[in-house]
């Protein structure tokens, strides 16, 4: 609404510079927009920018959201041919099976786009029919290479999610250089499910097609090479990432038996630049709102101010946040600046008296606890998650009440979880409970803290044991899978921050055993840890 009021103001005051282009940017939305936008849109409709192609672009956005009502409304602005296509797209949304099985659409770019949409929608309803219909369609239509690879990737991932009998075949049919993040994730899970190291070796041949999965790709490439007897190639692959400050880099260093390279590089101190950033109106408002305990409004002001800054100014803002004791903003500021090497800024140690007391009281691993709090709340004391978890250790109210009773905290109120002095004792006691429930296994306790102990019990191997790096990759919840990796990785960095001896991931990550024989030793389940020294 405010954006459209601003557009109206520019219309009224004659400020027409890039006005139509800005109206177009607002108008291109997959959802219906407020009536305050109508005057600006009326100007757009009269302009030369309003074409069939532009309307089709918005219809595409609407159909991506399944918004057929908006598509029907927009189609009134199309000429006859495009209007017919829009009606066919809506029909495809409602009946994807028959309209992809007996396709009558023209072999044109819009027609093929509608068919691809139909196959993807059908895959959610009936994966078998989607696979069969897609195979037939490829014989009838001249789909582009991108359309084919995108649809193949989509079907392979959907099949793997459903544990379809053809999932391995569909995943294998994708060329390595066309693999995306999702496909690689499910290839990895599928291969590890059967410990099919030969297939995993094939699926990690060559270089990673995208940077986001490069370290993960190389680590599991090395594991597959190692398991299939190519020890020298495995060693080279491990060595290529062992110096990286990353979960997979640390795992690779463990396989080679070498220390971690933390690559800490502090940001330079620049008092003049810091004073300039501190004087920005948005930063001043954020500071004052925080002083008034209006944390939500303060964070919004900070976020808005940060969006207007250069990368260097964001780094300066991070150092300023530390001066103000606002550690969570420092964490987010360096992340926004893509500046990851100042580990003191990224991994603060606030509330140390409270946390260290509970670590000692509950006989917990200090680096692990700090890593967990960093992952849970970034040290925000008064924060609430969408699921209702509260405070530094993100404790659910029901868990807080039960745990408070167990440790003798009387008169518990949910609001107590917003105070570090209550939240950390309760969260630490609950973490200790998870650790005992899983016989001291930190990997399982970490997963249980995030997803609940009952789920973790269901994820345990049915017999024998499993190496921890494999078990973590197979965690079915993406949030928990990322969370466990992050906590294990951060724990070693916090050892360094706390000036303690750095524990390796291998020391913290014990083997995962079928109940009730949960072991404590962090050894390979096969007992065959290869030495590259």
Coordinates of N, CA and C in Angstrom, one line a residue, residues 122-335:
X122 N 1.2 -32.7 -11.7 CA 0.8 -34.1 -11.6 C 1.7 -34.9 -10.7
X123 N 3.0 -34.6 -10.7 CA 4.0 -35.3 -9.8 C 3.6 -35.2 -8.4
X124 N 2.9 -34.2 -8.0 CA 2.5 -34.1 -6.6 C 1.3 -35.0 -6.3
X125 N 0.6 -35.3 -7.3 CA -0.6 -36.1 -7.1 C -0.4 -37.6 -7.4
X126 N 0.3 -37.9 -8.5 CA 0.5 -39.2 -8.9 C 1.9 -39.3 -9.6
X127 N 2.9 -39.7 -8.9 CA 4.3 -39.6 -9.5 C 4.4 -40.6 -10.7
X128 N 3.7 -41.8 -10.6 CA 3.8 -42.8 -11.7 C 3.3 -42.2 -13.0
X129 N 2.1 -41.6 -12.9 CA 1.5 -41.1 -14.1 C 2.4 -39.9 -14.7
X130 N 2.9 -39.1 -13.7 CA 3.7 -38.0 -14.2 C 5.0 -38.5 -15.0
X131 N 5.6 -39.5 -14.5 CA 6.8 -40.1 -15.1 C 6.4 -40.6 -16.5
X132 N 5.3 -41.4 -16.6 CA 4.8 -42.0 -17.8 C 4.4 -40.9 -18.9
X133 N 3.6 -40.0 -18.4 CA 3.2 -38.9 -19.3 C 4.3 -38.1 -19.8
X134 N 5.3 -37.9 -19.0 CA 6.5 -37.1 -19.4 C 7.3 -37.8 -20.5
X135 N 7.4 -39.1 -20.3 CA 8.2 -39.9 -21.3 C 7.4 -39.8 -22.7
X136 N 6.1 -39.8 -22.7 CA 5.4 -39.7 -23.9 C 5.4 -38.3 -24.5
X137 N 5.3 -37.3 -23.7 CA 5.4 -35.9 -24.2 C 6.7 -35.6 -24.9
X138 N 7.8 -36.2 -24.4 CA 9.1 -35.9 -25.0 C 9.2 -36.4 -26.4
X139 N 8.4 -37.4 -26.7 CA 8.4 -37.9 -28.1 C 7.5 -37.0 -29.0
X140 N 6.6 -36.2 -28.4 CA 5.7 -35.5 -29.2 C 6.1 -34.0 -29.4
X141 N 6.9 -33.5 -28.4 CA 7.1 -32.0 -28.4 C 8.6 -31.8 -28.4
X142 N 9.0 -30.6 -28.9 CA 10.4 -30.2 -29.0 C 10.8 -29.4 -27.8
X143 N 10.8 -30.0 -26.6 CA 11.2 -29.3 -25.4 C 12.7 -28.8 -25.5
X144 N 12.9 -27.7 -24.9 CA 14.3 -27.2 -24.8 C 15.1 -28.1 -23.9
X145 N 16.4 -28.0 -24.0 CA 17.3 -28.7 -23.1 C 17.1 -28.3 -21.6
X146 N 16.8 -27.0 -21.4 CA 16.6 -26.5 -20.0 C 15.2 -27.1 -19.5
X147 N 14.2 -27.1 -20.3 CA 12.9 -27.7 -19.9 C 13.0 -29.1 -19.5
X148 N 13.8 -29.9 -20.4 CA 14.0 -31.3 -20.1 C 14.7 -31.6 -18.8
X149 N 15.9 -30.9 -18.7 CA 16.7 -31.1 -17.4 C 15.9 -30.6 -16.2
X150 N 15.2 -29.5 -16.3 CA 14.5 -29.0 -15.1 C 13.4 -30.0 -14.7
X151 N 12.7 -30.5 -15.7 CA 11.6 -31.4 -15.4 C 12.1 -32.8 -14.9
X152 N 13.2 -33.2 -15.5 CA 13.8 -34.5 -15.1 C 14.3 -34.4 -13.6
X153 N 14.9 -33.2 -13.3 CA 15.4 -33.0 -11.9 C 14.2 -33.0 -11.0
X154 N 13.1 -32.3 -11.4 CA 11.9 -32.2 -10.5 C 11.3 -33.6 -10.2
X155 N 11.2 -34.4 -11.3 CA 10.6 -35.8 -11.1 C 11.5 -36.7 -10.3
X156 N 12.8 -36.6 -10.5 CA 13.7 -37.4 -9.8 C 13.7 -37.1 -8.3
X157 N 13.7 -35.9 -8.0 CA 13.6 -35.5 -6.6 C 12.3 -35.9 -5.9
X158 N 11.2 -35.7 -6.7 CA 9.9 -36.0 -6.2 C 9.8 -37.6 -5.9
X159 N 10.3 -38.3 -6.9 CA 10.3 -39.8 -6.7 C 11.2 -40.2 -5.5
X160 N 12.3 -39.6 -5.4 CA 13.2 -39.9 -4.2 C 12.5 -39.6 -2.9
X161 N 11.8 -38.5 -2.8 CA 11.1 -38.1 -1.6 C 10.1 -39.2 -1.2
X162 N 9.5 -39.8 -2.2 CA 8.5 -40.8 -2.0 C 9.0 -42.2 -2.0
X163 N 10.3 -42.3 -2.0 CA 11.0 -43.6 -2.0 C 10.4 -44.5 -3.1
X164 N 10.3 -43.9 -4.3 CA 9.7 -44.6 -5.5 C 10.7 -45.7 -6.0
X165 N 10.2 -46.8 -6.5 CA 11.1 -47.9 -6.9 C 12.1 -47.4 -8.1
X166 N 11.6 -46.4 -8.8 CA 12.5 -45.9 -10.0 C 13.3 -44.7 -9.6
X167 N 13.4 -44.3 -8.3 CA 14.0 -43.1 -8.0 C 15.5 -43.1 -8.3
X168 N 16.2 -44.3 -8.0 CA 17.6 -44.4 -8.3 C 17.9 -44.2 -9.8
X169 N 17.0 -44.9 -10.6 CA 17.1 -44.8 -12.1 C 16.9 -43.4 -12.6
X170 N 15.9 -42.7 -12.0 CA 15.6 -41.3 -12.5 C 16.8 -40.4 -12.1
X171 N 17.3 -40.6 -10.8 CA 18.4 -39.8 -10.4 C 19.7 -40.0 -11.3
X172 N 19.9 -41.3 -11.6 CA 21.0 -41.7 -12.4 C 21.0 -41.2 -13.9
X173 N 19.8 -40.9 -14.4 CA 19.6 -40.5 -15.7 C 20.0 -39.0 -15.9
X174 N 20.2 -38.3 -14.8 CA 20.6 -36.9 -14.9 C 22.1 -36.7 -15.1
X175 N 22.5 -36.0 -16.1 CA 23.9 -35.7 -16.3 C 24.5 -35.0 -15.1
X176 N 25.7 -35.3 -14.6 CA 26.3 -34.7 -13.5 C 26.4 -33.1 -13.6
X177 N 26.6 -32.6 -14.8 CA 26.8 -31.2 -15.0 C 25.4 -30.5 -14.9
X178 N 24.3 -31.2 -14.9 CA 23.0 -30.6 -14.8 C 22.4 -30.8 -13.4
X179 N 23.1 -31.3 -12.5 CA 22.7 -31.6 -11.1 C 22.5 -30.3 -10.4
X180 N 21.4 -30.1 -9.6 CA 21.3 -28.9 -8.8 C 21.4 -29.4 -7.3
X181 N 21.2 -28.5 -6.4 CA 21.3 -28.8 -5.0 C 20.4 -29.9 -4.5
X182 N 19.1 -29.8 -4.9 CA 18.1 -30.8 -4.5 C 18.5 -32.2 -5.0
X183 N 18.8 -32.3 -6.3 CA 19.2 -33.6 -6.9 C 20.4 -34.2 -6.2
X184 N 21.4 -33.4 -5.9 CA 22.6 -33.9 -5.3 C 22.2 -34.4 -3.9
X185 N 21.4 -33.7 -3.2 CA 21.0 -34.0 -1.8 C 20.3 -35.4 -1.8
X186 N 19.4 -35.6 -2.8 CA 18.7 -36.9 -2.9 C 19.5 -38.0 -3.5
X187 N 20.4 -37.7 -4.4 CA 21.4 -38.7 -4.8 C 22.2 -39.2 -3.6
X188 N 22.7 -38.3 -2.8 CA 23.5 -38.6 -1.7 C 22.7 -39.5 -0.7
X189 N 21.5 -39.1 -0.4 CA 20.7 -39.8 0.6 C 20.4 -41.2 0.0
X190 N 20.1 -41.3 -1.3 CA 19.7 -42.6 -1.9 C 20.9 -43.5 -1.9
X191 N 22.1 -43.0 -2.2 CA 23.3 -43.9 -2.3 C 23.6 -44.3 -0.8
X192 N 23.6 -43.4 0.1 CA 23.9 -43.8 1.5 C 22.9 -44.7 2.1
X193 N 21.7 -44.7 1.7 CA 20.7 -45.6 2.2 C 21.1 -47.0 2.0
X194 N 21.6 -47.3 0.9 CA 22.1 -48.7 0.5 C 23.6 -48.9 0.7
X195 N 24.3 -47.8 1.1 CA 25.7 -47.8 1.1 C 26.3 -48.2 -0.2
X196 N 25.7 -47.6 -1.3 CA 26.1 -47.9 -2.6 C 27.2 -47.0 -3.0
X197 N 28.4 -47.4 -2.6 CA 29.6 -46.5 -2.8 C 30.0 -46.4 -4.3
X198 N 29.7 -47.4 -5.1 CA 30.1 -47.3 -6.5 C 29.1 -46.3 -7.2
X199 N 27.9 -46.3 -6.8 CA 26.9 -45.3 -7.4 C 27.3 -43.9 -7.0
X200 N 27.6 -43.8 -5.7 CA 28.0 -42.5 -5.2 C 29.3 -42.0 -5.9
X201 N 30.2 -42.9 -6.1 CA 31.4 -42.5 -6.9 C 31.1 -42.0 -8.3
X202 N 30.2 -42.7 -8.9 CA 29.7 -42.2 -10.2 C 29.1 -40.9 -10.2
X203 N 28.2 -40.7 -9.2 CA 27.5 -39.4 -9.0 C 28.3 -38.2 -8.6
X204 N 29.5 -38.5 -8.1 CA 30.4 -37.4 -7.7 C 31.6 -37.3 -8.7
X205 N 31.6 -38.0 -9.8 CA 32.7 -37.9 -10.7 C 32.8 -36.5 -11.3
X206 N 34.0 -36.0 -11.5 CA 34.2 -34.6 -12.0 C 34.0 -33.6 -10.9
X207 N 33.8 -32.3 -11.4 CA 33.7 -31.2 -10.5 C 32.2 -30.9 -10.2
X208 N 32.0 -30.3 -9.0 CA 30.6 -30.0 -8.7 C 30.0 -28.9 -9.7
X209 N 28.8 -29.1 -10.1 CA 28.2 -28.2 -11.1 C 27.9 -26.8 -10.6
X210 N 27.7 -26.7 -9.3 CA 27.4 -25.4 -8.7 C 28.2 -25.2 -7.4
X211 N 28.6 -24.0 -7.1 CA 29.5 -23.7 -6.0 C 28.9 -24.1 -4.7
X212 N 27.6 -23.9 -4.5 CA 26.9 -24.2 -3.3 C 27.1 -25.6 -2.7
X213 N 27.3 -26.5 -3.6 CA 27.5 -27.9 -3.1 C 28.9 -28.4 -3.3
X214 N 29.9 -27.5 -3.6 CA 31.2 -28.0 -3.9 C 31.9 -28.8 -2.8
X215 N 31.9 -28.2 -1.6 CA 32.6 -28.9 -0.5 C 32.0 -30.2 -0.1
X216 N 30.6 -30.2 -0.1 CA 29.9 -31.4 0.2 C 30.2 -32.5 -0.9
X217 N 30.1 -32.1 -2.1 CA 30.4 -32.9 -3.3 C 31.8 -33.6 -3.1
X218 N 32.8 -32.8 -2.9 CA 34.2 -33.3 -2.8 C 34.4 -34.2 -1.6
X219 N 33.8 -33.9 -0.5 CA 33.9 -34.8 0.7 C 33.4 -36.1 0.4
X220 N 32.2 -36.2 -0.1 CA 31.5 -37.5 -0.4 C 32.2 -38.2 -1.6
X221 N 32.7 -37.4 -2.5 CA 33.5 -38.0 -3.6 C 34.7 -38.8 -3.0
X222 N 35.4 -38.1 -2.0 CA 36.5 -38.7 -1.3 C 36.1 -40.0 -0.6
X223 N 35.0 -39.9 0.1 CA 34.5 -41.0 0.9 C 34.2 -42.2 0.0
X224 N 33.6 -41.9 -1.2 CA 33.3 -43.0 -2.1 C 34.6 -43.6 -2.7
X225 N 35.5 -42.7 -3.0 CA 36.8 -43.2 -3.5 C 37.5 -44.1 -2.5
X226 N 37.4 -43.6 -1.2 CA 38.1 -44.4 -0.1 C 37.4 -45.8 0.0
X227 N 36.1 -45.8 0.0 CA 35.3 -47.0 0.2 C 35.5 -48.0 -1.0
X228 N 35.8 -47.5 -2.1 CA 36.0 -48.4 -3.3 C 37.5 -48.7 -3.6
X229 N 38.4 -48.3 -2.6 CA 39.8 -48.7 -2.7 C 40.7 -47.7 -3.4
X230 N 40.3 -46.6 -3.8 CA 41.2 -45.6 -4.5 C 41.7 -44.6 -3.4
X231 N 42.6 -45.1 -2.6 CA 43.0 -44.3 -1.4 C 43.8 -43.1 -1.8
X232 N 44.6 -43.2 -2.8 CA 45.4 -42.0 -3.2 C 44.6 -40.9 -3.7
X233 N 43.6 -41.2 -4.6 CA 42.7 -40.2 -5.1 C 41.8 -39.6 -4.0
X234 N 41.4 -40.5 -3.0 CA 40.7 -40.1 -1.9 C 41.5 -39.0 -1.1
X235 N 42.7 -39.4 -0.8 CA 43.6 -38.5 0.0 C 43.7 -37.1 -0.7
X236 N 43.9 -37.1 -2.0 CA 44.0 -35.8 -2.7 C 42.7 -35.0 -2.6
X237 N 41.5 -35.7 -2.7 CA 40.3 -35.0 -2.6 C 40.1 -34.4 -1.2
X238 N 40.4 -35.2 -0.2 CA 40.3 -34.7 1.2 C 41.2 -33.5 1.3
X239 N 42.4 -33.6 0.8 CA 43.4 -32.5 1.0 C 43.0 -31.2 0.3
X240 N 42.2 -31.3 -0.7 CA 41.8 -30.1 -1.5 C 40.8 -29.3 -0.7
X241 N 40.1 -29.9 0.3 CA 39.1 -29.1 1.1 C 39.5 -29.1 2.6
X242 N 40.5 -29.8 3.0 CA 40.8 -29.9 4.5 C 41.2 -28.6 5.1
X243 N 41.6 -27.6 4.3 CA 42.0 -26.3 4.9 C 40.8 -25.3 5.0
X244 N 39.6 -25.8 4.6 CA 38.5 -24.9 4.6 C 37.8 -24.8 5.9
X245 N 37.4 -23.7 6.4 CA 36.6 -23.5 7.6 C 35.2 -23.8 7.3
X246 N 34.8 -25.1 7.4 CA 33.5 -25.6 7.0 C 33.3 -27.0 7.6
X247 N 32.1 -27.4 7.7 CA 31.7 -28.7 8.3 C 32.5 -29.8 7.5
X248 N 32.4 -29.7 6.2 CA 33.0 -30.8 5.3 C 34.5 -30.6 5.3
X249 N 35.0 -29.4 5.4 CA 36.4 -29.2 5.5 C 37.0 -29.8 6.7
X250 N 36.3 -29.6 7.9 CA 36.7 -30.2 9.1 C 36.6 -31.7 9.1
X251 N 35.6 -32.3 8.5 CA 35.5 -33.7 8.3 C 36.6 -34.3 7.5
X252 N 37.0 -33.5 6.4 CA 38.1 -34.0 5.6 C 39.4 -33.9 6.4
X253 N 39.6 -32.9 7.2 CA 40.8 -32.8 8.0 C 40.9 -33.9 9.0
X254 N 39.7 -34.3 9.5 CA 39.7 -35.5 10.4 C 40.1 -36.8 9.7
X255 N 39.7 -36.9 8.5 CA 40.0 -38.1 7.7 C 41.6 -38.2 7.5
X256 N 42.2 -37.0 7.3 CA 43.6 -36.9 7.1 C 44.4 -36.9 8.4
X257 N 43.7 -36.6 9.5 CA 44.4 -36.5 10.8 C 45.2 -35.3 11.0
X258 N 44.7 -34.2 10.4 CA 45.4 -32.9 10.5 C 44.6 -31.9 11.3
X259 N 45.2 -30.9 11.9 CA 44.5 -29.9 12.6 C 43.6 -29.0 11.7
X260 N 42.6 -28.3 12.3 CA 41.8 -27.4 11.5 C 42.5 -26.1 11.3
X261 N 42.1 -25.5 10.1 CA 42.6 -24.2 9.8 C 41.4 -23.2 9.9
X262 N 41.4 -22.4 11.0 CA 40.2 -21.5 11.3 C 40.3 -20.3 10.4
X263 N 41.4 -19.9 9.9 CA 41.5 -18.7 9.0 C 40.8 -17.5 9.6
X264 N 41.1 -17.2 10.9 CA 40.5 -16.0 11.5 C 41.3 -14.7 11.0
X265 N 40.5 -13.8 10.5 CA 41.0 -12.5 10.1 C 40.2 -11.4 10.6
X266 N 40.6 -10.7 11.7 CA 39.8 -9.7 12.3 C 39.6 -8.5 11.4
X267 N 38.4 -7.9 11.4 CA 38.2 -6.6 10.7 C 39.0 -5.5 11.2
X268 N 39.6 -4.7 10.4 CA 40.4 -3.5 10.9 C 39.5 -2.5 11.7
X269 N 40.1 -2.0 12.7 CA 39.4 -1.0 13.5 C 39.5 0.4 12.8
X270 N 38.4 1.1 12.6 CA 38.3 2.3 11.9 C 37.4 3.3 12.6
X271 N 37.9 4.0 13.7 CA 37.0 4.8 14.5 C 36.3 5.9 13.7
X272 N 36.9 6.4 12.7 CA 36.2 7.5 11.9 C 35.0 6.9 11.2
X273 N 35.2 5.7 10.5 CA 34.1 5.1 9.8 C 33.0 4.7 10.8
X274 N 33.4 4.2 11.9 CA 32.5 3.7 12.9 C 31.6 4.9 13.4
X275 N 32.2 6.0 13.6 CA 31.5 7.2 14.0 C 30.5 7.7 12.9
X276 N 30.9 7.6 11.7 CA 30.0 7.9 10.6 C 28.8 7.0 10.5
X277 N 29.0 5.7 10.6 CA 27.9 4.8 10.6 C 27.0 5.0 11.8
X278 N 27.6 5.2 13.0 CA 26.8 5.4 14.2 C 25.9 6.6 14.1
X279 N 26.3 7.6 13.3 CA 25.5 8.9 13.1 C 24.4 8.7 12.1
X280 N 24.3 7.6 11.4 CA 23.2 7.4 10.5 C 21.8 7.4 11.3
X281 N 20.8 8.2 10.8 CA 19.6 8.2 11.5 C 19.0 6.9 11.9
X282 N 19.0 6.0 10.9 CA 18.4 4.6 11.2 C 19.1 3.9 12.3
X283 N 20.5 4.0 12.4 CA 21.2 3.4 13.4 C 20.9 4.1 14.8
X284 N 20.8 5.4 14.8 CA 20.4 6.1 16.0 C 19.1 5.6 16.5
X285 N 18.1 5.5 15.6 CA 16.8 5.1 16.0 C 16.8 3.7 16.6
X286 N 17.6 2.8 15.9 CA 17.7 1.4 16.3 C 18.3 1.3 17.7
X287 N 19.3 2.1 18.0 CA 20.0 2.1 19.3 C 19.0 2.6 20.4
X288 N 18.3 3.7 20.1 CA 17.4 4.2 21.1 C 16.2 3.3 21.4
X289 N 15.7 2.7 20.3 CA 14.6 1.7 20.5 C 15.0 0.5 21.3
X290 N 16.2 0.1 21.1 CA 16.7 -1.0 21.9 C 16.9 -0.6 23.4
X291 N 17.3 0.7 23.6 CA 17.5 1.2 25.0 C 16.1 1.2 25.7
X292 N 15.1 1.4 24.9 CA 13.7 1.4 25.4 C 13.1 0.0 25.5
X293 N 13.9 -1.0 25.3 CA 13.5 -2.4 25.3 C 12.4 -2.7 24.3
X294 N 12.4 -1.9 23.2 CA 11.5 -2.2 22.1 C 12.3 -3.0 21.0
X295 N 12.6 -4.2 21.3 CA 13.6 -5.0 20.6 C 13.1 -5.3 19.1
X296 N 11.8 -5.6 18.9 CA 11.4 -5.9 17.6 C 11.5 -4.7 16.7
X297 N 11.1 -3.5 17.2 CA 11.2 -2.3 16.4 C 12.6 -1.9 16.2
X298 N 13.5 -2.2 17.2 CA 14.9 -1.9 17.0 C 15.5 -2.7 15.9
X299 N 15.2 -4.0 15.9 CA 15.7 -4.9 14.9 C 15.3 -4.5 13.5
X300 N 14.0 -4.0 13.4 CA 13.5 -3.6 12.1 C 14.2 -2.3 11.6
X301 N 14.5 -1.4 12.5 CA 15.2 -0.2 12.1 C 16.6 -0.5 11.7
X302 N 17.2 -1.4 12.4 CA 18.6 -1.8 12.1 C 18.6 -2.5 10.7
X303 N 17.7 -3.4 10.5 CA 17.6 -4.1 9.2 C 17.5 -3.2 8.0
X304 N 16.6 -2.2 8.2 CA 16.3 -1.2 7.1 C 17.6 -0.4 6.9
X305 N 18.2 0.1 8.0 CA 19.4 0.9 7.8 C 20.5 0.1 7.1
X306 N 20.6 -1.2 7.5 CA 21.7 -2.1 6.9 C 21.5 -2.2 5.4
X307 N 20.2 -2.3 5.0 CA 19.9 -2.5 3.5 C 20.4 -1.3 2.7
X308 N 20.6 -0.2 3.3 CA 21.0 1.0 2.6 C 22.5 1.2 2.6
X309 N 23.3 0.3 3.2 CA 24.7 0.4 3.4 C 25.5 -0.4 2.3
X310 N 26.7 0.1 2.1 CA 27.7 -0.7 1.3 C 28.2 -1.9 2.1
X311 N 28.9 -2.8 1.4 CA 29.4 -3.9 2.1 C 30.4 -3.5 3.2
X312 N 31.2 -2.5 3.0 CA 32.2 -2.1 4.0 C 31.4 -1.5 5.2
X313 N 30.4 -0.7 4.9 CA 29.6 0.0 6.0 C 28.9 -1.1 6.9
X314 N 28.5 -2.2 6.2 CA 27.9 -3.3 7.0 C 28.9 -3.9 8.0
X315 N 30.2 -4.1 7.5 CA 31.2 -4.6 8.4 C 31.4 -3.6 9.5
X316 N 31.5 -2.3 9.3 CA 31.6 -1.3 10.3 C 30.5 -1.4 11.3
X317 N 29.2 -1.6 10.8 CA 28.1 -1.7 11.6 C 28.2 -2.9 12.5
X318 N 28.8 -4.0 12.1 CA 29.0 -5.2 12.9 C 29.9 -4.8 14.1
X319 N 31.0 -4.1 13.8 CA 31.8 -3.8 15.0 C 31.2 -2.8 15.9
X320 N 30.3 -1.9 15.4 CA 29.6 -1.0 16.2 C 28.6 -1.8 17.1
X321 N 27.9 -2.8 16.5 CA 27.0 -3.6 17.3 C 27.6 -4.3 18.5
X322 N 28.8 -4.7 18.3 CA 29.6 -5.4 19.4 C 29.8 -4.3 20.5
X323 N 30.2 -3.1 20.1 CA 30.4 -2.1 21.1 C 29.2 -1.8 21.9
X324 N 28.0 -2.0 21.3 CA 26.7 -1.7 21.9 C 26.2 -3.0 22.7
X325 N 27.0 -4.1 22.6 CA 26.6 -5.3 23.2 C 25.4 -6.0 22.5
X326 N 25.3 -5.7 21.2 CA 24.2 -6.2 20.4 C 24.7 -7.3 19.5
X327 N 25.0 -8.4 20.0 CA 25.8 -9.4 19.3 C 25.1 -10.1 18.2
X328 N 23.8 -10.2 18.3 CA 23.0 -10.9 17.2 C 23.0 -10.0 16.0
X329 N 23.0 -8.6 16.2 CA 23.1 -7.8 15.0 C 24.5 -7.8 14.3
X330 N 25.5 -8.0 15.1 CA 26.8 -8.1 14.6 C 26.9 -9.4 13.7
X331 N 26.3 -10.5 14.2 CA 26.3 -11.7 13.4 C 25.7 -11.5 12.1
X332 N 24.5 -10.9 12.1 CA 23.7 -10.8 10.9 C 24.3 -9.7 10.0
X333 N 25.0 -8.7 10.5 CA 25.6 -7.7 9.7 C 26.8 -8.2 8.9
X334 N 27.7 -9.0 9.5 CA 28.8 -9.6 8.8 C 28.3 -10.6 7.7
X335 N 27.2 -11.3 8.1 CA 26.6 -12.2 7.1 C 26.1 -11.4 5.9

